[in-house]
Coordinates of C-alpha atoms in Angstrom, one line a residue:
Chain A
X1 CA 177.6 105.4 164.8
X2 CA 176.5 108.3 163.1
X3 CA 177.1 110.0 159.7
X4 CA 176.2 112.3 156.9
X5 CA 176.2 111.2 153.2
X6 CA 175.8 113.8 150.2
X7 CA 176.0 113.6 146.9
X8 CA 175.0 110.1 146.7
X9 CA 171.4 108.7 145.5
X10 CA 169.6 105.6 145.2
X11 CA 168.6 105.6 141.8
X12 CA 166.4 102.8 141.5
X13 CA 164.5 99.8 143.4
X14 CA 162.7 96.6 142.9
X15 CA 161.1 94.3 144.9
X16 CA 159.8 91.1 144.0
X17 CA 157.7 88.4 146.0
X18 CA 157.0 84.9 145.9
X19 CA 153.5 84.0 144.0
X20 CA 152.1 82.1 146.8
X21 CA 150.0 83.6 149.4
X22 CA 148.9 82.2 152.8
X23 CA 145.9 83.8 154.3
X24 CA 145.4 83.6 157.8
X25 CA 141.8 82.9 157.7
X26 CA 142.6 79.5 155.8
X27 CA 144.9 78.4 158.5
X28 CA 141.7 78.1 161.0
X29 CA 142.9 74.5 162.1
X30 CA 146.1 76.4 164.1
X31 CA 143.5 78.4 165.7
X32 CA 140.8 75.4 167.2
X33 CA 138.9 76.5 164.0
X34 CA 137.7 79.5 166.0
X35 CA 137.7 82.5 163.7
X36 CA 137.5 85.1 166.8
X37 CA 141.2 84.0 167.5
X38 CA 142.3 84.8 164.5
X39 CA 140.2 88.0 164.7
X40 CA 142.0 88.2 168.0
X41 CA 145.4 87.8 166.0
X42 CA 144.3 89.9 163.3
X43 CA 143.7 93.1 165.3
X44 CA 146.9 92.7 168.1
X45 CA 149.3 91.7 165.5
X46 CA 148.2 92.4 162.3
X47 CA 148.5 88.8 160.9
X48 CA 146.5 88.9 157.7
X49 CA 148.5 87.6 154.3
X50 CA 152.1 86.4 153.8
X51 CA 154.1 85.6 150.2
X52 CA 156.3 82.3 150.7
X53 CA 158.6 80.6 148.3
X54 CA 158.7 76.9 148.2
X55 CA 161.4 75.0 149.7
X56 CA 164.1 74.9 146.6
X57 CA 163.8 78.8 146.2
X58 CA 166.9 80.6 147.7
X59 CA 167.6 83.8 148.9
X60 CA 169.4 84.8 145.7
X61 CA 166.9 83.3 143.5
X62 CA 164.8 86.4 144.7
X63 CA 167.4 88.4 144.9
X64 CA 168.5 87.7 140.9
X65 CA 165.3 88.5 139.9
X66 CA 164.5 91.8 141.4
X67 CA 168.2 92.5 140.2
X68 CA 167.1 91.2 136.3
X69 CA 164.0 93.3 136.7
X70 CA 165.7 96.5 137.7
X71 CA 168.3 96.1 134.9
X72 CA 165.7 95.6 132.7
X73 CA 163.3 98.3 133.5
X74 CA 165.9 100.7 134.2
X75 CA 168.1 99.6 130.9
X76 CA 171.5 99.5 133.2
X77 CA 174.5 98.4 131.6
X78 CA 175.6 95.7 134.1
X79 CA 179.1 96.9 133.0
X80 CA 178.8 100.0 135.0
X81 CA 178.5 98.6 137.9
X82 CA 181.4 98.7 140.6
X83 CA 180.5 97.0 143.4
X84 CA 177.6 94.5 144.3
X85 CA 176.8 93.7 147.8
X86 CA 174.6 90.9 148.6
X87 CA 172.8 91.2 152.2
X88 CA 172.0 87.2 152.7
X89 CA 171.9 85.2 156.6
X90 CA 171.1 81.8 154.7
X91 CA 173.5 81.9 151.6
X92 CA 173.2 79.0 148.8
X93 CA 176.6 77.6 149.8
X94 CA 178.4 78.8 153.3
X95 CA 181.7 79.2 150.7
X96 CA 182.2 80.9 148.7
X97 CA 180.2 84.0 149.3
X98 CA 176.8 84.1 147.6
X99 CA 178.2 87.2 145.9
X100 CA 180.4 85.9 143.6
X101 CA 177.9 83.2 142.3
X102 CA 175.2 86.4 141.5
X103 CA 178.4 88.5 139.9
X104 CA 178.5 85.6 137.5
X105 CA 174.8 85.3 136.7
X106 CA 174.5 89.3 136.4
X107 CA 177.2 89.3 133.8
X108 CA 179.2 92.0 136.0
X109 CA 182.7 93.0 135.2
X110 CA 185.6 91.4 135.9
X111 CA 186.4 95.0 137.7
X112 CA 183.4 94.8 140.0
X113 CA 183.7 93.8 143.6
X114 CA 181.5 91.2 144.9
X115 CA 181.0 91.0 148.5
X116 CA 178.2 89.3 151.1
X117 CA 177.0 91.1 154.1
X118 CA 175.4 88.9 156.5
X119 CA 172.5 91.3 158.5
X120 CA 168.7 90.3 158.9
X121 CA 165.8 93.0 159.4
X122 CA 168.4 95.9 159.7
X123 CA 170.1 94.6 156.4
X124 CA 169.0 97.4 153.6
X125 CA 169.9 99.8 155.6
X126 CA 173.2 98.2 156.7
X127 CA 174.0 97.6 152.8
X128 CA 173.1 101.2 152.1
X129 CA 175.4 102.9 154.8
X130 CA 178.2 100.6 153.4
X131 CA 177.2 101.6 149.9
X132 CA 177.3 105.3 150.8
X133 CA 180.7 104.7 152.3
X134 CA 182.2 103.4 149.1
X135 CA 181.0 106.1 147.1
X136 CA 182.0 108.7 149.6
X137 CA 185.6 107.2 149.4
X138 CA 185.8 107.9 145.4
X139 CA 186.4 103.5 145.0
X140 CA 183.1 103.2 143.5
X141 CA 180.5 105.4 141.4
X142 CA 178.0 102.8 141.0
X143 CA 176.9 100.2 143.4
X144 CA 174.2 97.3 143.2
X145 CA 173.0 96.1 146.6
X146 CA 170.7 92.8 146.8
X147 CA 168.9 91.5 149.6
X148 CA 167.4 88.3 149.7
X149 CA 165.6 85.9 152.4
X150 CA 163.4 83.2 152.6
X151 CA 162.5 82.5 156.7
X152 CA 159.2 80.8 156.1
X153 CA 160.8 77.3 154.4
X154 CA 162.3 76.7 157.6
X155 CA 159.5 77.0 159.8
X156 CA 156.7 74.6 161.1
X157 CA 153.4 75.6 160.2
X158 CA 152.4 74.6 163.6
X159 CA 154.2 76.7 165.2
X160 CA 151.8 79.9 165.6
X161 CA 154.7 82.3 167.0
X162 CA 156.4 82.9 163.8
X163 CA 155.0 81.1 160.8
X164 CA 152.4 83.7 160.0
X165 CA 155.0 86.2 161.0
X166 CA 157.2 85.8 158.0
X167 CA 157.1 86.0 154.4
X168 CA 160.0 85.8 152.1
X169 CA 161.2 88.3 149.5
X170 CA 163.8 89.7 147.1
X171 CA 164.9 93.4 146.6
X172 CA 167.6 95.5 144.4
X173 CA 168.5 99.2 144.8
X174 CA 171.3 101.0 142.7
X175 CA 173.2 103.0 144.2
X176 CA 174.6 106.4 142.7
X177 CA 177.4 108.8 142.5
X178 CA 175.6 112.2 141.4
X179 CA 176.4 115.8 141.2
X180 CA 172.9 116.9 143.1
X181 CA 173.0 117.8 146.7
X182 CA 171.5 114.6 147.8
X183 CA 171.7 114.4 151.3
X184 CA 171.6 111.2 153.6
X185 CA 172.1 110.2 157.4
X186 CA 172.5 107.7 159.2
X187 CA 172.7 106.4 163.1
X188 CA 173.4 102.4 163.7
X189 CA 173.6 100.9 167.1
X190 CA 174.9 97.7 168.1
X191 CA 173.7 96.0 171.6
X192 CA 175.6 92.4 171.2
X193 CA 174.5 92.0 174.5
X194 CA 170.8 90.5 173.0
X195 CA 173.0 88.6 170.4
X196 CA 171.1 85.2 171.6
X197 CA 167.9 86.2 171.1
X198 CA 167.7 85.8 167.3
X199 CA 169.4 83.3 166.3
X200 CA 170.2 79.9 164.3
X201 CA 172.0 78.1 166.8
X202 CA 173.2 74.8 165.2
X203 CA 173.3 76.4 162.0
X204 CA 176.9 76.7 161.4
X205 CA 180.8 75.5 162.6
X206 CA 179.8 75.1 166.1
X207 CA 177.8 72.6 165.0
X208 CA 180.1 71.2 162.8
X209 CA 180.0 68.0 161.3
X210 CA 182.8 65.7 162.2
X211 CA 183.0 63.5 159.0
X212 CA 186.4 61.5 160.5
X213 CA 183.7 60.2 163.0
X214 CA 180.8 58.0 162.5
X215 CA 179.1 58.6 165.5
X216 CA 179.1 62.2 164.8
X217 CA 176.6 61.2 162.0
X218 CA 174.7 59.9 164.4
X219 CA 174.6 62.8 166.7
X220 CA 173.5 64.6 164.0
X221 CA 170.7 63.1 162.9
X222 CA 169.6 62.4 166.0
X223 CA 169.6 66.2 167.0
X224 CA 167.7 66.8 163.8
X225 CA 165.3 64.8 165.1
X226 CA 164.8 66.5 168.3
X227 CA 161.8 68.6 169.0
X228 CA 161.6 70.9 171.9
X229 CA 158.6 72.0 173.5
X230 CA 158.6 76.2 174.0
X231 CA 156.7 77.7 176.9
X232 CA 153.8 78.1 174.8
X233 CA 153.6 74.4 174.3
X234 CA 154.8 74.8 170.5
X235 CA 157.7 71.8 169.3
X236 CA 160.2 73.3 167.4
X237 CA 163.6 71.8 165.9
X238 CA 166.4 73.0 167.5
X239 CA 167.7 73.5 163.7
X240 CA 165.2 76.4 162.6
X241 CA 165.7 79.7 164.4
X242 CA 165.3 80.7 168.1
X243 CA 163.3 84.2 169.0
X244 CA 162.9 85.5 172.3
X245 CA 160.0 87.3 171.6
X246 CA 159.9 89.4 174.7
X247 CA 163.8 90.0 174.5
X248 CA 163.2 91.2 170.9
X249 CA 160.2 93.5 172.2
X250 CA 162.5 95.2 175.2
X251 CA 165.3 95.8 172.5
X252 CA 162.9 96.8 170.2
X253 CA 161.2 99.1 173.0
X254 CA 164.1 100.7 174.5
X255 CA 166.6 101.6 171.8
X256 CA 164.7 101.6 168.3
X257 CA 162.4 105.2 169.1
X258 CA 165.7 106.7 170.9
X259 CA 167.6 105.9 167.8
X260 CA 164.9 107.7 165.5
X261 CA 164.9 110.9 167.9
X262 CA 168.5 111.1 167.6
X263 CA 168.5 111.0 164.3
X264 CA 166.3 113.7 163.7
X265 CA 168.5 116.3 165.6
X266 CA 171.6 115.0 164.0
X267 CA 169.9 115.5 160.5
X268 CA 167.9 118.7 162.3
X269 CA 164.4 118.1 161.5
X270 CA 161.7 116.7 163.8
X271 CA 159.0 114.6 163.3
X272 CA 156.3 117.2 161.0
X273 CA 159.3 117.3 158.6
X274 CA 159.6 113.8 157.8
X275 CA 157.0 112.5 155.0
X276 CA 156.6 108.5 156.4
X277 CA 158.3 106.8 158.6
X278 CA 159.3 103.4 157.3
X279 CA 159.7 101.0 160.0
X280 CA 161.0 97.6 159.6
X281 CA 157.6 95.5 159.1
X282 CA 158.3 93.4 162.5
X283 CA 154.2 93.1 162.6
X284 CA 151.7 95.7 163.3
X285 CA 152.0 96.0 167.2
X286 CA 155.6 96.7 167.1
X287 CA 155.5 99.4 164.0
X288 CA 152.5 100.9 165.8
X289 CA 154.2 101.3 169.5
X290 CA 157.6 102.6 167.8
X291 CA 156.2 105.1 165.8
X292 CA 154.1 106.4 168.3
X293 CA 157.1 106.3 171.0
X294 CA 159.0 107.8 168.5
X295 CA 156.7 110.8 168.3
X296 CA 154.6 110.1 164.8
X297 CA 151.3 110.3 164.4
X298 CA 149.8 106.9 163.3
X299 CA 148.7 107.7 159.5
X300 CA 152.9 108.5 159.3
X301 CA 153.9 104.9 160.0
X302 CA 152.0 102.5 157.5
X303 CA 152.2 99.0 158.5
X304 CA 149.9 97.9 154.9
X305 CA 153.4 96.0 153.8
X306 CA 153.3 93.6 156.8
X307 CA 149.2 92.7 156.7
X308 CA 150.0 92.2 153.0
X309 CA 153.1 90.7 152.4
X310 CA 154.3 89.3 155.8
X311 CA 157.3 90.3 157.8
X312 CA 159.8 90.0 155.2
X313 CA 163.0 90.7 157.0
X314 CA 165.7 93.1 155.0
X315 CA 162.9 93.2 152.5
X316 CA 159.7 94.9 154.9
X317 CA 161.5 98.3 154.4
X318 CA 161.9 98.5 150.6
X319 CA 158.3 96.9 150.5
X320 CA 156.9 99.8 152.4
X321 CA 158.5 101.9 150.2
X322 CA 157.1 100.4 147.3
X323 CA 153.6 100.3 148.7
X324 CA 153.5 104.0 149.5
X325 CA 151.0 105.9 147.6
X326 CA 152.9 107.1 144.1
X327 CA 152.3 110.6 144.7
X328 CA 153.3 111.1 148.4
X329 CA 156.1 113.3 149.2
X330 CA 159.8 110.8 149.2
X331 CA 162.1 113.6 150.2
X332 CA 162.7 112.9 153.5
X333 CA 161.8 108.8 154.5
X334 CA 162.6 108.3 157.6
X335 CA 163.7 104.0 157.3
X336 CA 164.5 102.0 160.4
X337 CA 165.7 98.5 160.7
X338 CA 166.4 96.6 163.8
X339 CA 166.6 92.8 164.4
X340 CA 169.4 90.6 164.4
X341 CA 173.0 91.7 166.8
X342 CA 170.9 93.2 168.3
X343 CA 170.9 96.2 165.9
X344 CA 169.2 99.2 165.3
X345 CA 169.9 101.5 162.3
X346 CA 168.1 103.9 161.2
X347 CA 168.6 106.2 157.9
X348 CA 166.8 109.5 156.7
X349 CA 166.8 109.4 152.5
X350 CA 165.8 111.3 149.7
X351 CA 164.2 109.5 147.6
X352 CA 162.6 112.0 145.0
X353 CA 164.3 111.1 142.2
X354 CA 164.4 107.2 142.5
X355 CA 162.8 104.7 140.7
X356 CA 160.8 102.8 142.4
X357 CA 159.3 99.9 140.9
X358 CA 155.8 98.3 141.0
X359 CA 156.5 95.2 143.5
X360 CA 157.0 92.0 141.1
X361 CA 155.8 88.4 141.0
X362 CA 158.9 86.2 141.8
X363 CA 160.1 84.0 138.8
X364 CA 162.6 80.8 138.7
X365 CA 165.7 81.9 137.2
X366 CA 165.7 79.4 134.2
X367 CA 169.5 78.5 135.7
X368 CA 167.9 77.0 138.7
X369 CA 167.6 73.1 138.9
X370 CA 166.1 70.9 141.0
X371 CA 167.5 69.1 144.3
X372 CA 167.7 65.7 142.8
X373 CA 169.2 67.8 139.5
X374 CA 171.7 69.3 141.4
X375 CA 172.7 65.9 143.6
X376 CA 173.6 63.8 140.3
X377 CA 175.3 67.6 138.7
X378 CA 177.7 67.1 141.7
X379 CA 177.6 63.6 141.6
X380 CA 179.6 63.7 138.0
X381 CA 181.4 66.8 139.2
X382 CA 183.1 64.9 141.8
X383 CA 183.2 61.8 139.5
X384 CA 185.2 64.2 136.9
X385 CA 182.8 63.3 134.4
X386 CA 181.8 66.6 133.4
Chain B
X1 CA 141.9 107.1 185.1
X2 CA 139.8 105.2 187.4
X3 CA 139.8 101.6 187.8
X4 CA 136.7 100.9 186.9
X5 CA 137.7 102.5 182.9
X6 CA 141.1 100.1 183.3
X7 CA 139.2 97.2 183.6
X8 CA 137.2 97.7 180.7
X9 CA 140.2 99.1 178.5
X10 CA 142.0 95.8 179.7
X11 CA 139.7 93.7 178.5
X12 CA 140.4 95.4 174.6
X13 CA 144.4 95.6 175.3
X14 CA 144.1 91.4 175.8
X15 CA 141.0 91.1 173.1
X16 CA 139.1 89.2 175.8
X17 CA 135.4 88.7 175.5
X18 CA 135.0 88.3 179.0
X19 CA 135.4 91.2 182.0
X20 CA 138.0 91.2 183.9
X21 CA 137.8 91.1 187.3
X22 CA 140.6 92.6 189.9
X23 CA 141.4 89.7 191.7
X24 CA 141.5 87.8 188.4
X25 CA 144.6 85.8 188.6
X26 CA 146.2 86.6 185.0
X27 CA 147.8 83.4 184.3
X28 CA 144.5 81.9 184.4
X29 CA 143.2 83.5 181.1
X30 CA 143.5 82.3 178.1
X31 CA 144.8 85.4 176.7
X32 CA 147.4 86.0 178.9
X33 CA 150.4 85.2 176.5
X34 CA 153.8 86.9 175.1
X35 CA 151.3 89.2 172.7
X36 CA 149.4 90.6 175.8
X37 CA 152.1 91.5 177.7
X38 CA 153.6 93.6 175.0
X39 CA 150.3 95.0 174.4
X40 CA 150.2 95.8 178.2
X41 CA 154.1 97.6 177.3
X42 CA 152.8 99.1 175.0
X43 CA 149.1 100.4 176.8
X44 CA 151.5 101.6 179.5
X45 CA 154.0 103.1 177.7
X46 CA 151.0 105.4 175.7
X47 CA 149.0 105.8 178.1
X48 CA 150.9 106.5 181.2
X49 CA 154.4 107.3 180.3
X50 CA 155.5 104.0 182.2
X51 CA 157.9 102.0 180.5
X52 CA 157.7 98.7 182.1
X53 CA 160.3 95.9 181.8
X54 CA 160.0 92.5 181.3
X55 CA 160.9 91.5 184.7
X56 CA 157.8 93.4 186.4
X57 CA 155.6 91.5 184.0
X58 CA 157.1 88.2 184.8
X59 CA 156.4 89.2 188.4
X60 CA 152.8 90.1 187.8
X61 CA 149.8 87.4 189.1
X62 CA 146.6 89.4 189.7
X63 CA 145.2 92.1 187.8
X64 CA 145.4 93.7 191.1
X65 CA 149.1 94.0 190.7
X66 CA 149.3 95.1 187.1
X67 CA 147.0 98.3 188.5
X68 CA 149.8 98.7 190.8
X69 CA 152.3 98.3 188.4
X70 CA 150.6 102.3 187.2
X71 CA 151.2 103.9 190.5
X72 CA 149.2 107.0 190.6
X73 CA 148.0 106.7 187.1
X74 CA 144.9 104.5 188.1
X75 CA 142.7 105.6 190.9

């Protein structure tokens, strides 16, 4: 699907990122202590430093507090805002919709619309088409989108495929109605066909539990028990996410630099027009072999964000953005997510007038308890005594 | 480019100290693994407009037949 957007700006954006960082080089026991595999690591792949939360942090805990900074930075009255769209794959609760729960802590308006949109690496761009198409309609003149995701809890250290692949991170961008001819385009494709090769597969009502049925209990926990061993002799639970890498790569291979060239003539500008092309951060191999099938020379597609910050899903765009030197030309960024579906979508955005924001140490949000806390808060909430 | 030059750029593309040899059977280096064989994609794709899938790689033993896998390209 393509489509043109004008009139509509992104006014502001703020990324935070968990305090912790994990550094390759002090992972040597994954790599037989030799430090010529990591080198070997380091230079095919670009593994170098990741930011991970710890195991109680949620996606909308970073997601709250790159919203909190944004507001605060950019004095927004939260009252203004129309719509807020949360882009989340593991929400706090599977109901209600993680969007409600961050409408309440953000203080928005009883007239603001609160929705979740469940993408991965294609996600700001997905929240950003749908925010464009609000505005374009004349519902909505102000919009906050949130993304928020925390991969690396879930992962085994051991498991050298994707746990120095992925970092977690929060971001916020407002969006805006404005009388300047801001133009936008976009191009999305969806190839459900590779809908298996990132994916969660016990995570939700197809793995239901049965709680009429004790042995169900016992299934359960005997499947969380499981470990399987991949072909490249890695165990992992069948509860944390399944990649086919080489899928993933084909997908990423065929359909991602087609999408970018079709862009450009749809928007009618080729590749010496575009300032940078931001590429989700998938690691350094991948931006590296898009952007140069896509036609860019290398300096154009920066893959700093990844080496720095890890592959941070919906979050590696926005971070590239916020890593870009202050005083390059934002006019035309070309952005392109593609991951989970299997989807590709690509956007081409002005961003000379927004506000981007240095990228920000994650804090708790003081609301945030503890998992014991919130076992006996639930405890007397189901006991009515409170 | 001749085979001699493949050989040598192979052994960067897999970021293998050793040389590689062409009757070298792949699956008995180290290095042969899921990041190689996108790096070989990707070498392929750059270097000699060939976009190869996922099934010729899976059908690929010796270096021998990843030259092949070039046609023309490497001499």
């Amino acid at each position: 699907m393509k489509a043109k957007f004008n009139n509509i700006k992104i006014s502001g954006l703020s990324v935070v990122v968990p305090e912790k960082e994990i550094n390759i080089y002090d992972e040597a026991q994954y790599y037989d202590n030799s430090v010529k595999k990591i080198d070997r690591m380091r230079k095919m792949v670009g593994f170098y430093k990741r930011r991970v939360c710890d195991y109680e942090t949620t996606p909308s805990d970073l997601a709250y507090d790159a919203a909190k900074n944004l507001i605060e930075k950019m004095v927004i009255d939260v009252k203004s805002i129309d719509i807020l769209l949360f882009v989340v794959q593991q929400p706090d609760y599977v109901n209600p919709a993680c969007a409600y729960f961050l409408h309440d802590k953000l203080g928005l308006s009883k007239n603001c619309l609160a929705i979740d949109i469940n993408q991965g690496c294609a996600g700001w761009v997905y929240g950003l088409f749908v925010a464009n198409q609000m505005i374009a309609s004349k519902t909505a003149k102000r919009i906050l989108l949130l993304n928020g995701d925390t991969p690396s809890p879930k992962i085994d250290l051991s498991n050298r495929t994707t746990a120095p692949l992925f970092g977690d991170a929060g971001c916020a961008t407002l969006i805006d109605y404005c009388e300047d001819n801001i133009e936008s385009y976009y191009n999305i494709e969806t190839q459900s066909s590779g809908f298996e090769a990132l994916i969660e597969p016990y995570s939700g009502t197809r793995f239901r539990l049965d709680v009429q049925n004790d042995n169900d209990f016992k299934l359960m926990s005997e499947l969380r028990e499981i470990r399987y061993a991949t072909p490249n002799g890695v165990c992992v639970s069948p509860f944390s996410g399944y990649m086919d890498g080489l899928a993933v790569f084909d997908f990423t291979m065929n359909v991602v630099p087609k999408n970018i060239k079709e862009l450009l003539k749809y928007s009618n500008n080729t590749q010496n027009d575009i300032g940078t092309l931001c590429l989700h951060q998938a690691n350094k191999q991948i931006v590296q072999t898009v952007g140069n099938a896509a036609g860019f020379n290398e300096e154009k597609v920066p893959y700093y964000a990844f080496e720095t910050y890890g592959n941070n899903t919906m979050c590696s765009i926005p971070t590239t953005i916020a890593t870009l030197d202050k005083n390059s030309s934002k006019e035309k960024l070309l952005c392109s997510g593609f991951g989970n579906g299997l989807v590709c979508a690509s956007a081409l955005l002005n961003l000379k007038d927004t506000k981007i924001l240095d990228i920000k140490t994650f804090e708790k949000p003081s609301y945030v308890k503890t998992r014991n806390e919130y076992i006996k808060y639930w405890e007397k909430k189901f006991k009515g005594e409170n | 480019m001749k085979k001699e030059e493949f050989l040598t750029e192979l052994e960067d593309v897999l970021q293998r100290e050793e040389p590689c040899k062409e009757t070298d059977d792949l699956n008995s280096y180290e290095e042969w693994d899921s990041l190689s064989k996108m790096a070989i994609m990707a070498y392929y794709d750059k270097n000699f407009g060939i976009k190869l899938t996922l099934k010729e790689l899976k059908e690929v033993n010796t270096v021998t037949d990843l030259i092949n896998l070039a046609g023309d390209k490497i001499q």
